[in-house]
Amino acid sequence: MAFELPELGYAYDALEPHMDARTMEIHHTKHHNGYTTKLNAAIAGTGLEGKSIEDILTSLDLDNGAVRNNGGGFYNHCLFWTVMNPEDRGYLSGELKDAIESTFGSKDEFIEAFSAAAATRFGSGWAWLCVKEDGALEICSTANQDNPLMPGIGCGGTPILGIDVWEHAYYLNYQNRRPDYIKAFFSVINWNEVEKRYAEAK
Ligand code: MN3
């Protein structure tokens, strides 16, 4: 079973004006599609074929550049589309709200710390909110298409929220203004999905 490009679950223009339709379309049909195709090519005929993407990433050989870059790219974008939603976003509540407040002080302080991780990631990469093995929350960032599930990446745990800070994610609409794009991301977060992922990861 080859990996398939997932549907977004909403229209390309559904996150306007925060995420513009042209960026969303290119990001999904070109970038994510490219990672998916190249991941399938990289695992074809190897022992990785048929494994789940989570299994592939958690047992990854970091020297395997094709699987590292494209497997990370496939997984990261799958997560990214689901943690944004034009409707039915919910709001930070329940156990996740409690955990964020006890870990970071308040929702605003969490947003500040997460935004700083995203803004200061040099070059291309991602910022994450992760659930560590002991259940604690952690903010971290990774380069390129690396992912916290990968072993020894220095950012460990199960990611439950992630933002893509590659320029392809924002340049058409925000040019070099990455901080504006990060701020906009917080207007479209699907907290219901983040809470669901938190409950599963904990
Ligand atoms: Mn991307």
mmCIF file of C-alpha atoms and ligand atoms in Angstrom:
data_model
loop_
_atom_site.group_PDB
_atom_site.id
_atom_site.type_symbol
_atom_site.label_atom_id
_atom_site.label_comp_id
_atom_site.label_asym_id
_atom_site.label_seq_id
_atom_site.Cartn_x
_atom_site.Cartn_y
_atom_site.Cartn_z
ATOM 1 C CA MET A 1 0.000 0.000 0.000
ATOM 2 C CA ALA A 2 1.577 3.213 -1.166
ATOM 3 C CA PHE A 3 1.084 6.420 0.769
ATOM 4 C CA GLU A 4 -1.567 8.719 -0.677
ATOM 5 C CA LEU A 5 -1.861 12.480 -0.608
ATOM 6 C CA PRO A 6 -4.715 13.165 1.843
ATOM 7 C CA GLU A 7 -7.548 15.562 1.111
ATOM 8 C CA LEU A 8 -7.432 18.824 3.044
ATOM 9 C CA GLY A 9 -11.007 18.395 4.217
ATOM 10 C CA TYR A 10 -11.750 22.019 3.264
ATOM 11 C CA ALA A 11 -11.435 24.267 0.228
ATOM 12 C CA TYR A 12 -8.156 25.959 -0.689
ATOM 13 C CA ASP A 13 -9.710 29.366 0.005
ATOM 14 C CA ALA A 14 -11.334 28.312 3.276
ATOM 15 C CA LEU A 15 -8.584 29.758 5.465
ATOM 16 C CA GLU A 16 -8.573 33.162 3.757
ATOM 17 C CA PRO A 17 -7.461 35.787 4.585
ATOM 18 C CA HIS A 18 -5.023 34.134 7.008
ATOM 19 C CA MET A 19 -3.802 31.506 4.547
ATOM 20 C CA ASP A 20 -4.320 32.466 0.911
ATOM 21 C CA ALA A 21 -5.851 30.014 -1.550
ATOM 22 C CA ARG A 22 -2.978 30.064 -4.046
ATOM 23 C CA THR A 23 -0.436 29.175 -1.371
ATOM 24 C CA MET A 24 -2.669 26.426 0.000
ATOM 25 C CA GLU A 25 -3.189 24.933 -3.449
ATOM 26 C CA ILE A 26 0.500 24.948 -4.409
ATOM 27 C CA HIS A 27 1.499 23.744 -0.966
ATOM 28 C CA HIS A 28 -0.881 20.780 -1.149
ATOM 29 C CA THR A 29 -0.792 19.791 -4.833
ATOM 30 C CA LYS A 30 2.898 20.465 -5.463
ATOM 31 C CA HIS A 31 4.904 20.336 -2.242
ATOM 32 C CA HIS A 32 2.986 17.746 -0.221
ATOM 33 C CA ASN A 33 2.265 15.739 -3.341
ATOM 34 C CA GLY A 34 5.964 15.759 -4.175
ATOM 35 C CA TYR A 35 6.970 14.455 -0.751
ATOM 36 C CA THR A 36 4.340 11.716 -1.047
ATOM 37 C CA THR A 37 5.507 10.563 -4.467
ATOM 38 C CA LYS A 38 9.172 10.632 -3.501
ATOM 39 C CA LEU A 39 8.505 8.807 -0.214
ATOM 40 C CA ASN A 40 6.788 6.007 -2.128
ATOM 41 C CA ALA A 41 9.713 5.819 -4.528
ATOM 42 C CA ALA A 42 12.227 5.773 -1.663
ATOM 43 C CA ILE A 43 10.588 2.860 0.181
ATOM 44 C CA ALA A 44 9.539 0.818 -2.840
ATOM 45 C CA GLY A 45 11.063 -2.638 -2.646
ATOM 46 C CA THR A 46 12.607 -2.020 0.787
ATOM 47 C CA GLY A 47 11.661 -3.384 4.199
ATOM 48 C CA LEU A 48 9.883 -0.111 4.930
ATOM 49 C CA GLU A 49 7.169 -0.726 2.370
ATOM 50 C CA GLY A 50 3.854 -1.467 4.050
ATOM 51 C CA LYS A 51 4.835 0.064 7.404
ATOM 52 C CA SER A 52 2.913 2.984 8.906
ATOM 53 C CA ILE A 53 4.497 6.404 8.540
ATOM 54 C CA GLU A 54 4.817 6.581 12.342
ATOM 55 C CA ASP A 55 6.745 3.285 12.382
ATOM 56 C CA ILE A 56 8.984 4.485 9.570
ATOM 57 C CA LEU A 57 9.812 7.758 11.342
ATOM 58 C CA THR A 58 10.310 6.378 14.857
ATOM 59 C CA SER A 59 12.797 3.773 13.607
ATOM 60 C CA LEU A 60 14.393 5.990 10.968
ATOM 61 C CA ASP A 61 18.031 5.782 9.997
ATOM 62 C CA LEU A 62 18.913 9.493 9.826
ATOM 63 C CA ASP A 63 21.481 8.742 7.134
ATOM 64 C CA ASN A 64 18.663 7.696 4.820
ATOM 65 C CA GLY A 65 18.139 11.169 3.367
ATOM 66 C CA ALA A 66 15.370 10.250 0.928
ATOM 67 C CA VAL A 67 13.146 8.706 3.612
ATOM 68 C CA ARG A 68 14.108 11.332 6.206
ATOM 69 C CA ASN A 69 13.195 14.274 3.966
ATOM 70 C CA ASN A 70 10.190 12.822 2.188
ATOM 71 C CA GLY A 71 8.816 10.735 5.050
ATOM 72 C CA GLY A 72 9.083 13.782 7.290
ATOM 73 C CA GLY A 73 7.549 15.953 4.586
ATOM 74 C CA PHE A 74 4.667 13.537 4.119
ATOM 75 C CA TYR A 75 3.880 13.232 7.842
ATOM 76 C CA ASN A 76 4.447 16.887 8.738
ATOM 77 C CA HIS A 77 2.020 18.191 6.128
ATOM 78 C CA CYS A 78 -0.619 15.555 7.002
ATOM 79 C CA LEU A 79 -0.529 16.924 10.547
ATOM 80 C CA PHE A 80 -0.406 20.558 9.414
ATOM 81 C CA TRP A 81 -3.639 20.383 7.355
ATOM 82 C CA THR A 82 -5.573 18.819 10.215
ATOM 83 C CA VAL A 83 -4.542 21.295 12.918
ATOM 84 C CA MET A 84 -6.050 24.106 10.850
ATOM 85 C CA ASN A 85 -9.774 24.409 10.163
ATOM 86 C CA PRO A 86 -12.005 27.159 8.792
ATOM 87 C CA GLU A 87 -14.947 26.168 10.992
ATOM 88 C CA ASP A 88 -15.458 23.969 14.001
ATOM 89 C CA ARG A 89 -12.181 25.179 15.490
ATOM 90 C CA GLY A 90 -13.195 24.842 19.059
ATOM 91 C CA TYR A 91 -11.164 26.697 21.616
ATOM 92 C CA LEU A 92 -8.436 25.705 24.026
ATOM 93 C CA SER A 93 -10.236 23.816 26.778
ATOM 94 C CA GLY A 94 -10.202 20.810 29.045
ATOM 95 C CA GLU A 95 -7.082 18.880 29.968
ATOM 96 C CA LEU A 96 -4.972 20.488 27.259
ATOM 97 C CA LYS A 97 -5.843 23.953 28.557
ATOM 98 C CA ASP A 98 -4.854 22.884 32.069
ATOM 99 C CA ALA A 99 -1.593 21.353 30.836
ATOM 100 C CA ILE A 100 -0.684 24.406 28.745
ATOM 101 C CA GLU A 101 -1.389 26.758 31.650
ATOM 102 C CA SER A 102 0.578 24.706 34.153
ATOM 103 C CA THR A 103 3.515 24.285 31.747
ATOM 104 C CA PHE A 104 3.757 27.726 30.160
ATOM 105 C CA GLY A 105 1.828 29.952 32.620
ATOM 106 C CA SER A 106 -1.044 30.932 30.351
ATOM 107 C CA LYS A 107 -2.347 30.496 26.822
ATOM 108 C CA ASP A 108 -0.759 33.826 25.848
ATOM 109 C CA GLU A 109 2.609 32.782 27.223
ATOM 110 C CA PHE A 110 2.325 29.510 25.319
ATOM 111 C CA ILE A 111 1.575 31.413 22.097
ATOM 112 C CA GLU A 112 4.561 33.675 22.750
ATOM 113 C CA ALA A 113 6.932 30.755 23.301
ATOM 114 C CA PHE A 114 5.626 28.747 20.340
ATOM 115 C CA SER A 115 5.807 31.818 18.084
ATOM 116 C CA ALA A 116 9.384 32.481 19.193
ATOM 117 C CA ALA A 117 10.378 28.899 18.333
ATOM 118 C CA ALA A 118 8.800 29.300 14.897
ATOM 119 C CA ALA A 119 10.254 32.762 14.266
ATOM 120 C CA THR A 120 13.804 31.868 15.274
ATOM 121 C CA ARG A 121 14.067 28.604 13.328
ATOM 122 C CA PHE A 122 16.837 29.594 10.910
ATOM 123 C CA GLY A 123 16.072 28.728 7.311
ATOM 124 C CA SER A 124 13.432 26.094 6.644
ATOM 125 C CA GLY A 125 11.761 23.961 9.266
ATOM 126 C CA TRP A 126 8.933 23.517 11.709
ATOM 127 C CA ALA A 127 7.971 24.474 15.261
ATOM 128 C CA TRP A 128 6.130 21.931 17.390
ATOM 129 C CA LEU A 129 4.154 21.392 20.521
ATOM 130 C CA CYS A 130 5.006 17.859 21.632
ATOM 131 C CA VAL A 131 3.953 15.424 24.308
ATOM 132 C CA LYS A 132 7.065 13.851 25.784
ATOM 133 C CA GLU A 133 7.266 10.252 26.981
ATOM 134 C CA ASP A 134 6.452 11.282 30.552
ATOM 135 C CA GLY A 135 3.360 13.128 29.308
ATOM 136 C CA ALA A 136 4.854 16.624 29.725
ATOM 137 C CA LEU A 137 4.392 19.282 27.050
ATOM 138 C CA GLU A 138 7.361 20.735 25.203
ATOM 139 C CA ILE A 139 7.866 23.352 22.506
ATOM 140 C CA CYS A 140 10.717 22.742 20.097
ATOM 141 C CA SER A 141 11.669 23.197 16.475
ATOM 142 C CA THR A 142 13.265 21.084 13.780
ATOM 143 C CA ALA A 143 15.143 21.860 10.573
ATOM 144 C CA ASN A 144 13.975 20.987 7.073
ATOM 145 C CA GLN A 145 11.397 18.150 7.206
ATOM 146 C CA ASP A 146 12.700 16.591 10.401
ATOM 147 C CA ASN A 147 10.053 15.554 12.888
ATOM 148 C CA PRO A 148 10.006 14.902 16.654
ATOM 149 C CA LEU A 149 9.144 11.239 16.067
ATOM 150 C CA MET A 150 12.571 10.723 14.504
ATOM 151 C CA PRO A 151 15.148 9.320 16.936
ATOM 152 C CA GLY A 152 17.942 11.564 18.183
ATOM 153 C CA ILE A 153 16.624 14.686 16.533
ATOM 154 C CA GLY A 154 16.914 16.743 19.740
ATOM 155 C CA CYS A 155 13.199 17.457 19.806
ATOM 156 C CA GLY A 156 11.524 14.348 21.079
ATOM 157 C CA GLY A 157 7.966 13.294 21.605
ATOM 158 C CA THR A 158 4.675 13.068 19.813
ATOM 159 C CA PRO A 159 3.837 16.263 17.941
ATOM 160 C CA ILE A 160 0.277 17.501 18.498
ATOM 161 C CA LEU A 161 0.592 20.946 16.887
ATOM 162 C CA GLY A 162 3.022 22.088 14.212
ATOM 163 C CA ILE A 163 3.635 25.063 11.975
ATOM 164 C CA ASP A 164 5.483 24.929 8.675
ATOM 165 C CA VAL A 165 7.924 27.865 8.478
ATOM 166 C CA TRP A 166 9.373 27.053 5.072
ATOM 167 C CA GLU A 167 9.017 30.126 2.869
ATOM 168 C CA HIS A 168 6.753 28.143 0.519
ATOM 169 C CA ALA A 169 4.172 28.157 3.323
ATOM 170 C CA TYR A 170 3.831 31.936 3.440
ATOM 171 C CA TYR A 171 5.913 33.854 0.906
ATOM 172 C CA LEU A 172 3.157 34.670 -1.637
ATOM 173 C CA ASN A 173 1.000 36.338 0.987
ATOM 174 C CA TYR A 174 3.483 37.490 3.606
ATOM 175 C CA GLN A 175 6.782 37.744 1.693
ATOM 176 C CA ASN A 176 9.536 37.955 4.308
ATOM 177 C CA ARG A 177 7.138 38.685 7.186
ATOM 178 C CA ARG A 178 7.263 35.304 8.901
ATOM 179 C CA PRO A 179 6.038 36.751 12.239
ATOM 180 C CA ASP A 180 2.801 37.939 10.552
ATOM 181 C CA TYR A 181 2.226 34.472 9.138
ATOM 182 C CA ILE A 182 2.837 32.884 12.551
ATOM 183 C CA LYS A 183 0.328 35.272 14.103
ATOM 184 C CA ALA A 184 -2.215 34.369 11.406
ATOM 185 C CA PHE A 185 -1.723 30.674 12.098
ATOM 186 C CA PHE A 186 -3.180 31.177 15.569
ATOM 187 C CA SER A 187 -6.387 32.461 13.935
ATOM 188 C CA VAL A 188 -7.009 29.150 12.160
ATOM 189 C CA ILE A 189 -5.865 26.522 14.667
ATOM 190 C CA ASN A 190 -8.282 23.642 15.067
ATOM 191 C CA TRP A 191 -8.095 23.193 18.841
ATOM 192 C CA ASN A 192 -10.477 20.236 18.709
ATOM 193 C CA GLU A 193 -7.899 18.353 16.662
ATOM 194 C CA VAL A 194 -4.985 19.395 18.903
ATOM 195 C CA GLU A 195 -6.937 18.229 21.975
ATOM 196 C CA LYS A 196 -7.713 14.922 20.290
ATOM 197 C CA ARG A 197 -4.037 14.422 19.482
ATOM 198 C CA TYR A 198 -3.107 15.349 23.058
ATOM 199 C CA ALA A 199 -5.486 12.761 24.505
ATOM 200 C CA GLU A 200 -4.079 10.081 22.198
ATOM 201 C CA ALA A 201 -0.442 10.949 22.888
ATOM 202 C CA LYS A 202 -0.630 11.285 26.646
HETATM 203 MN MN MN3 B 1 5.488 22.845 3.500
#
